[in-house]
Coordinates of C-alpha atoms and ligand atoms in Angstrom, one line a residue:
M1 CA -44.0 -40.0 -27.0
I2 CA -45.9 -43.0 -26.1
L3 CA -49.3 -44.1 -27.3
L4 CA -51.7 -44.5 -24.6
A5 CA -49.2 -44.9 -21.9
S6 CA -48.9 -42.5 -18.9
C7 CA -46.8 -40.3 -20.7
S8 CA -44.2 -38.6 -20.2
S9 CA -46.0 -38.1 -22.6
G10 CA -48.7 -40.4 -22.9
A11 CA -51.0 -39.8 -25.8
K12 CA -54.2 -41.9 -26.0
D13 CA -55.6 -42.1 -29.3
S14 CA -59.1 -41.8 -28.5
A15 CA -60.4 -40.6 -32.2
S16 CA -63.6 -42.5 -31.6
S17 CA -64.4 -41.1 -28.2
G18 CA -66.6 -38.4 -29.9
D19 CA -65.2 -35.8 -27.5
G20 CA -65.4 -33.4 -30.3
S21 CA -61.4 -32.4 -30.6
A22 CA -59.6 -32.4 -33.9
D23 CA -57.8 -35.9 -33.4
G24 CA -59.2 -36.8 -29.8
K25 CA -56.0 -37.7 -28.2
T26 CA -55.8 -38.0 -24.4
Y27 CA -52.4 -36.8 -22.8
K28 CA -50.7 -37.1 -19.3
F29 CA -48.0 -35.0 -19.2
K30 CA -45.1 -34.4 -16.8
L31 CA -43.9 -30.7 -15.8
T32 CA -41.1 -29.9 -13.6
H33 CA -39.7 -27.1 -11.8
I34 CA -37.2 -26.0 -9.0
T35 CA -39.3 -23.9 -6.5
P36 CA -41.5 -25.2 -3.5
P37 CA -45.3 -25.4 -3.7
S38 CA -45.5 -22.0 -2.1
H39 CA -44.0 -20.3 -4.7
M40 CA -45.8 -18.2 -7.3
W41 CA -44.4 -20.4 -10.3
H42 CA -45.8 -23.5 -8.7
K43 CA -49.2 -21.6 -8.1
A44 CA -48.8 -21.1 -12.1
A45 CA -48.1 -24.5 -12.8
E46 CA -51.5 -25.5 -11.0
K47 CA -53.3 -22.9 -13.1
F48 CA -51.8 -24.2 -16.0
K49 CA -52.8 -27.9 -15.2
E50 CA -56.4 -26.7 -14.7
E51 CA -56.7 -24.5 -17.5
L52 CA -55.5 -27.7 -19.8
S53 CA -58.1 -29.6 -18.2
K54 CA -60.8 -27.1 -18.7
R55 CA -59.8 -26.3 -22.3
S56 CA -59.5 -29.8 -23.3
D57 CA -62.6 -31.1 -21.5
G58 CA -60.3 -33.5 -19.6
R59 CA -58.3 -34.6 -22.1
I60 CA -55.1 -32.8 -21.2
E61 CA -53.6 -33.9 -17.9
L62 CA -50.5 -32.6 -16.1
E63 CA -48.6 -34.0 -13.6
I64 CA -46.4 -31.2 -11.6
Y65 CA -43.1 -32.1 -9.9
P66 CA -42.0 -29.2 -7.8
S67 CA -39.0 -28.5 -5.7
S68 CA -36.4 -29.8 -7.9
Q69 CA -37.7 -33.5 -7.6
L70 CA -36.2 -34.3 -10.8
G71 CA -33.0 -32.8 -10.1
S72 CA -31.3 -29.7 -11.1
E73 CA -32.3 -27.4 -14.0
A74 CA -29.5 -28.9 -15.7
D75 CA -31.2 -32.1 -15.4
M76 CA -34.5 -31.0 -16.0
M77 CA -33.6 -29.5 -19.5
Q78 CA -31.9 -32.5 -20.6
Q79 CA -34.8 -34.5 -19.5
I80 CA -37.1 -32.2 -21.5
E81 CA -34.6 -32.3 -24.6
A82 CA -34.7 -36.3 -24.3
G83 CA -38.6 -36.3 -23.9
S84 CA -38.5 -38.0 -20.7
V85 CA -40.2 -35.1 -19.3
D86 CA -42.6 -33.1 -21.3
F87 CA -42.8 -29.4 -19.9
G88 CA -40.7 -27.4 -17.4
F89 CA -40.6 -23.7 -16.2
I90 CA -36.7 -23.4 -16.3
T91 CA -35.3 -20.0 -14.7
A92 CA -34.0 -17.7 -17.5
A93 CA -30.9 -17.4 -15.5
Y94 CA -30.2 -21.1 -16.3
T95 CA -31.6 -21.1 -19.8
S96 CA -29.1 -18.2 -20.5
S97 CA -26.3 -20.7 -20.0
R98 CA -27.7 -22.9 -22.6
S99 CA -29.1 -20.5 -25.1
P100 CA -27.2 -17.2 -24.5
S101 CA -29.7 -14.6 -26.1
F102 CA -32.0 -15.1 -22.6
A103 CA -29.4 -13.0 -20.9
A104 CA -31.2 -9.9 -22.6
W105 CA -33.8 -10.3 -19.9
F106 CA -31.3 -9.4 -17.3
A107 CA -30.7 -5.7 -18.9
P108 CA -30.9 -3.9 -15.3
Y109 CA -33.8 -1.5 -14.9
A110 CA -35.1 -2.4 -18.3
F111 CA -39.0 -2.7 -17.2
E112 CA -40.8 0.1 -15.3
D113 CA -42.8 -2.7 -13.5
L114 CA -43.7 -6.6 -13.6
E115 CA -46.6 -5.3 -16.1
A116 CA -44.1 -3.8 -18.7
A117 CA -41.9 -7.3 -18.5
H118 CA -45.2 -9.1 -18.9
K119 CA -46.0 -7.1 -22.1
A120 CA -42.7 -7.2 -23.3
R121 CA -42.8 -11.3 -23.2
Q122 CA -45.0 -10.8 -26.5
S123 CA -42.7 -8.5 -28.3
E124 CA -40.9 -10.0 -31.5
P125 CA -37.2 -9.9 -29.9
A126 CA -38.6 -12.1 -26.8
K127 CA -40.3 -14.4 -29.2
K128 CA -37.2 -14.7 -31.5
I129 CA -35.3 -15.6 -28.0
L130 CA -37.6 -18.1 -27.1
A131 CA -37.2 -19.8 -30.6
T132 CA -33.3 -20.1 -30.0
L133 CA -34.3 -23.4 -28.2
D134 CA -35.7 -24.8 -31.4
E135 CA -32.4 -26.4 -32.0
Q136 CA -31.9 -28.0 -28.8
G137 CA -35.2 -29.9 -29.6
I138 CA -37.0 -27.5 -27.4
T139 CA -39.9 -25.4 -28.0
G140 CA -40.0 -22.4 -25.8
L141 CA -43.7 -21.4 -25.3
D142 CA -43.7 -18.3 -23.0
Y143 CA -42.3 -16.5 -19.7
L144 CA -43.7 -16.6 -16.6
F145 CA -42.4 -13.8 -13.9
A146 CA -42.0 -14.0 -10.1
G147 CA -41.2 -10.6 -8.4
Q148 CA -38.4 -8.6 -9.5
R149 CA -35.1 -8.7 -8.0
V150 CA -34.0 -7.0 -4.9
M151 CA -31.1 -7.1 -2.5
L152 CA -30.3 -8.0 0.8
F153 CA -27.5 -7.3 3.0
K154 CA -26.7 -9.0 6.2
D155 CA -25.3 -5.8 8.3
K156 CA -24.4 -3.2 6.0
H157 CA -26.8 -0.3 5.4
V158 CA -25.9 -0.1 1.6
K159 CA -27.2 3.3 0.1
K160 CA -25.6 3.5 -3.1
P161 CA -24.2 1.1 -5.6
E162 CA -20.5 2.1 -4.5
D163 CA -21.2 0.8 -1.1
M164 CA -21.3 -2.6 -2.2
K165 CA -17.5 -2.5 -3.2
G166 CA -15.7 -5.3 -1.8
L167 CA -18.9 -7.0 -0.3
K168 CA -19.4 -10.8 -1.2
L169 CA -22.9 -11.3 -2.7
R170 CA -24.6 -14.4 -3.5
V171 CA -25.9 -14.0 -7.0
T172 CA -27.6 -16.7 -9.3
P173 CA -24.6 -18.2 -11.4
S174 CA -25.7 -16.4 -14.4
P175 CA -23.1 -14.3 -16.1
P176 CA -25.2 -11.3 -17.2
M177 CA -26.8 -11.1 -13.5
Q178 CA -23.3 -11.7 -11.8
D179 CA -21.3 -9.0 -14.0
F180 CA -24.0 -6.4 -13.1
Y181 CA -23.0 -6.6 -9.4
K182 CA -19.1 -7.1 -10.3
S183 CA -19.1 -3.8 -12.1
T184 CA -20.0 -2.2 -8.9
G185 CA -16.9 -3.5 -7.1
A186 CA -18.7 -6.5 -5.4
S187 CA -17.5 -10.0 -5.6
T188 CA -19.9 -12.7 -6.2
E189 CA -20.7 -16.4 -5.1
G190 CA -23.0 -18.2 -7.6
L191 CA -24.8 -20.5 -4.7
P192 CA -28.0 -22.3 -5.1
L193 CA -30.8 -21.1 -3.1
P194 CA -30.9 -23.9 -0.5
E195 CA -27.3 -22.9 0.4
V196 CA -27.9 -19.3 1.0
Y197 CA -29.5 -19.0 4.4
S198 CA -26.3 -20.7 6.3
A199 CA -23.8 -18.9 4.0
V200 CA -25.2 -15.5 5.0
Q201 CA -25.8 -16.7 8.6
T202 CA -22.5 -17.6 9.0
G203 CA -21.0 -14.5 7.3
V204 CA -19.6 -16.6 4.1
I205 CA -21.6 -14.0 2.3
D206 CA -22.5 -10.2 2.8
G207 CA -25.9 -10.1 1.0
M208 CA -27.8 -11.6 -1.8
D209 CA -29.5 -10.9 -4.7
M210 CA -33.2 -12.3 -4.2
D211 CA -36.7 -11.8 -4.8
L212 CA -39.3 -10.9 -2.4
D213 CA -41.1 -13.9 -2.6
A214 CA -38.4 -16.0 -2.0
A215 CA -37.0 -13.7 0.7
I216 CA -40.0 -14.4 2.7
T217 CA -40.3 -18.2 1.9
N218 CA -36.8 -18.6 2.9
K219 CA -36.9 -16.4 5.8
Y220 CA -33.9 -14.4 5.2
F221 CA -35.3 -11.7 7.3
E222 CA -33.7 -14.0 10.1
V223 CA -30.1 -13.4 9.0
A224 CA -30.0 -10.0 6.6
K225 CA -31.0 -6.9 8.5
Y226 CA -31.3 -4.7 5.0
G227 CA -33.6 -5.1 2.3
A228 CA -33.2 -2.5 -0.7
V229 CA -36.1 -3.1 -2.8
T230 CA -34.3 -2.1 -6.1
N231 CA -36.5 -4.0 -8.6
H232 CA -33.4 -4.0 -10.7
M233 CA -34.3 -7.0 -13.0
V234 CA -37.0 -9.3 -13.6
W235 CA -36.9 -12.9 -12.9
P236 CA -38.7 -15.0 -15.7
A237 CA -39.1 -18.6 -15.9
V238 CA -39.1 -19.9 -19.5
A239 CA -41.9 -22.1 -20.1
M240 CA -40.8 -24.9 -22.5
V241 CA -42.1 -28.4 -23.8
N242 CA -40.2 -31.2 -25.7
K243 CA -40.5 -30.2 -29.3
K244 CA -41.3 -33.5 -30.9
T245 CA -44.0 -34.1 -28.2
F246 CA -45.2 -30.5 -28.9
E247 CA -45.3 -30.6 -32.8
G248 CA -47.0 -34.0 -32.5
M249 CA -50.1 -32.3 -31.2
S250 CA -52.7 -31.2 -33.5
E251 CA -53.0 -27.4 -34.0
E252 CA -56.0 -27.1 -32.1
D253 CA -54.2 -28.7 -28.9
Q254 CA -51.4 -26.5 -29.3
K255 CA -53.5 -23.5 -29.3
I256 CA -54.9 -25.1 -25.9
V257 CA -51.5 -25.4 -24.5
R258 CA -50.2 -21.7 -25.5
E259 CA -53.7 -20.2 -24.2
S260 CA -53.5 -22.4 -20.8
L261 CA -50.0 -20.9 -20.4
A262 CA -51.0 -17.6 -21.0
A263 CA -54.0 -17.5 -18.7
A264 CA -51.4 -19.0 -16.0
A265 CA -48.7 -16.2 -16.9
D266 CA -51.6 -13.5 -16.4
Y267 CA -52.5 -15.1 -13.2
A268 CA -49.0 -15.0 -11.9
V269 CA -48.5 -11.5 -13.0
E270 CA -51.6 -10.0 -11.6
T271 CA -51.5 -11.9 -8.2
R272 CA -47.6 -10.6 -7.7
S273 CA -48.1 -7.2 -8.6
G274 CA -50.6 -6.7 -6.2
Q275 CA -48.8 -8.1 -3.3
E276 CA -45.6 -6.0 -3.4
E277 CA -46.6 -3.7 -0.6
E278 CA -47.9 -6.9 1.6
F279 CA -44.2 -8.6 1.1
R280 CA -42.6 -5.1 2.2
K281 CA -44.7 -4.9 5.4
E282 CA -44.0 -8.7 5.9
L283 CA -40.3 -8.4 6.0
A284 CA -40.2 -5.0 8.0
D285 CA -42.8 -6.6 10.5
N286 CA -40.1 -9.2 10.8
G287 CA -37.7 -6.9 11.6
M288 CA -36.0 -6.1 8.4
E289 CA -35.3 -2.5 7.5
I290 CA -36.7 -2.2 4.0
Y291 CA -35.7 0.7 1.6
D292 CA -35.6 1.8 -1.8
M293 CA -32.7 3.1 -3.7
D294 CA -32.7 5.4 -6.4
P295 CA -32.4 3.8 -9.9
K296 CA -30.5 6.7 -11.2
L297 CA -27.5 5.9 -8.9
F298 CA -27.1 2.8 -11.2
K299 CA -27.0 4.7 -14.4
P300 CA -23.1 4.0 -15.3
Y301 CA -23.9 0.3 -14.4
I302 CA -26.7 0.2 -16.5
E303 CA -24.7 1.8 -19.4
E304 CA -21.8 -0.7 -18.7
F305 CA -24.2 -3.9 -19.1
D306 CA -25.6 -2.7 -22.2
K307 CA -22.1 -1.8 -23.6
K308 CA -21.1 -5.3 -22.6
Y309 CA -23.7 -7.5 -23.5
G310 CA -25.7 -5.8 -26.5
P311 CA -22.7 -6.6 -29.1
T312 CA -22.4 -10.3 -27.9
D313 CA -25.9 -11.0 -29.8
P314 CA -27.7 -9.5 -32.5
L315 CA -31.1 -10.5 -30.4
I316 CA -29.9 -9.0 -27.1
Q317 CA -29.1 -5.8 -28.8
E318 CA -32.5 -5.8 -30.5
F319 CA -34.1 -6.9 -27.2
I320 CA -32.4 -3.9 -25.4
D321 CA -33.3 -1.5 -28.1
S322 CA -36.8 -2.2 -28.1
V323 CA -37.2 -1.9 -23.9
R324 CA -34.9 1.0 -23.5
K325 CA -36.7 3.0 -26.4
Ligands
3HB1 C1 -33.1 -17.9 -6.8 O1 -32.8 -16.7 -6.7 O2 -32.4 -18.7 -7.1 C2 -34.5 -18.2 -7.2 C3 -35.5 -17.5 -6.5 C4 -36.7 -17.8 -7.1 C5 -37.1 -18.9 -7.5 C6 -36.1 -19.8 -8.0 C7 -34.7 -19.5 -7.7 O3 -37.7 -16.8 -6.9

């Protein structure tokens, strides 16, 4: 951390400034994430920025770099580890490739709704999972949720999991998410978001795992006829910070960071929870057939997931046990 300079992370020692803080430092942090400014995670980042400034009387500033401006999530995590970027909202899907216990979040049908997942983020297993980032020089701070995952299909009206057999579906390159689909007999393509539209349009894939936010912002209703609002998995971003930077802050400032993030996470979930009906309607108004699938139909696939992933990591088992009770 550089003192005084515009940081990633610049901290200005202004102990004599009389601003009433414990050590009076001024920070100019950088935060990176992959989503566009219209996405809930960016809005949450803006809320985080606003709260940091308000709670620190302007001492803690944040510059936000959305839309993968600083590279892929792999690049971003490297930058956070090295300290050239301070904060990141990184998908739990990518984070699980660096720290496998994050796969626990992809236990299918583990949460009644988004609020239940939001509450589970404060559970002991969820906190222990965040702490696994420690050994990489990163402090895992919190989780933020966009909507839950749904299934979009180009031209097949999939009514039960078995109907997915033989379909080629875009699923984020995260082993637990891909395994869930593969267990139904589908094959998976780990395409990044920007490649999905043309892949489904040209028939390279038959459908995709997605969330309603991204379905709307990317206009997938133009290329996929059917939308099953399964809400089968949550979609957390992991809020993380360079460990040395965070540990270099006073306890009081660390508390400001944590409380500002919690306010941003609350804002995201409250806003997003109230939008499901609106999003369903928007997709339907744009010609997509929106429907539900009974979660009970997925029971064997849920059991298969738990049986496969629980034993891979005691933390995953602990998390699954805590959410399935
Ligand atoms: C994705 O499906 O890859 C994705 C979706 C989001 C945000 C980021 C990535 O809503």
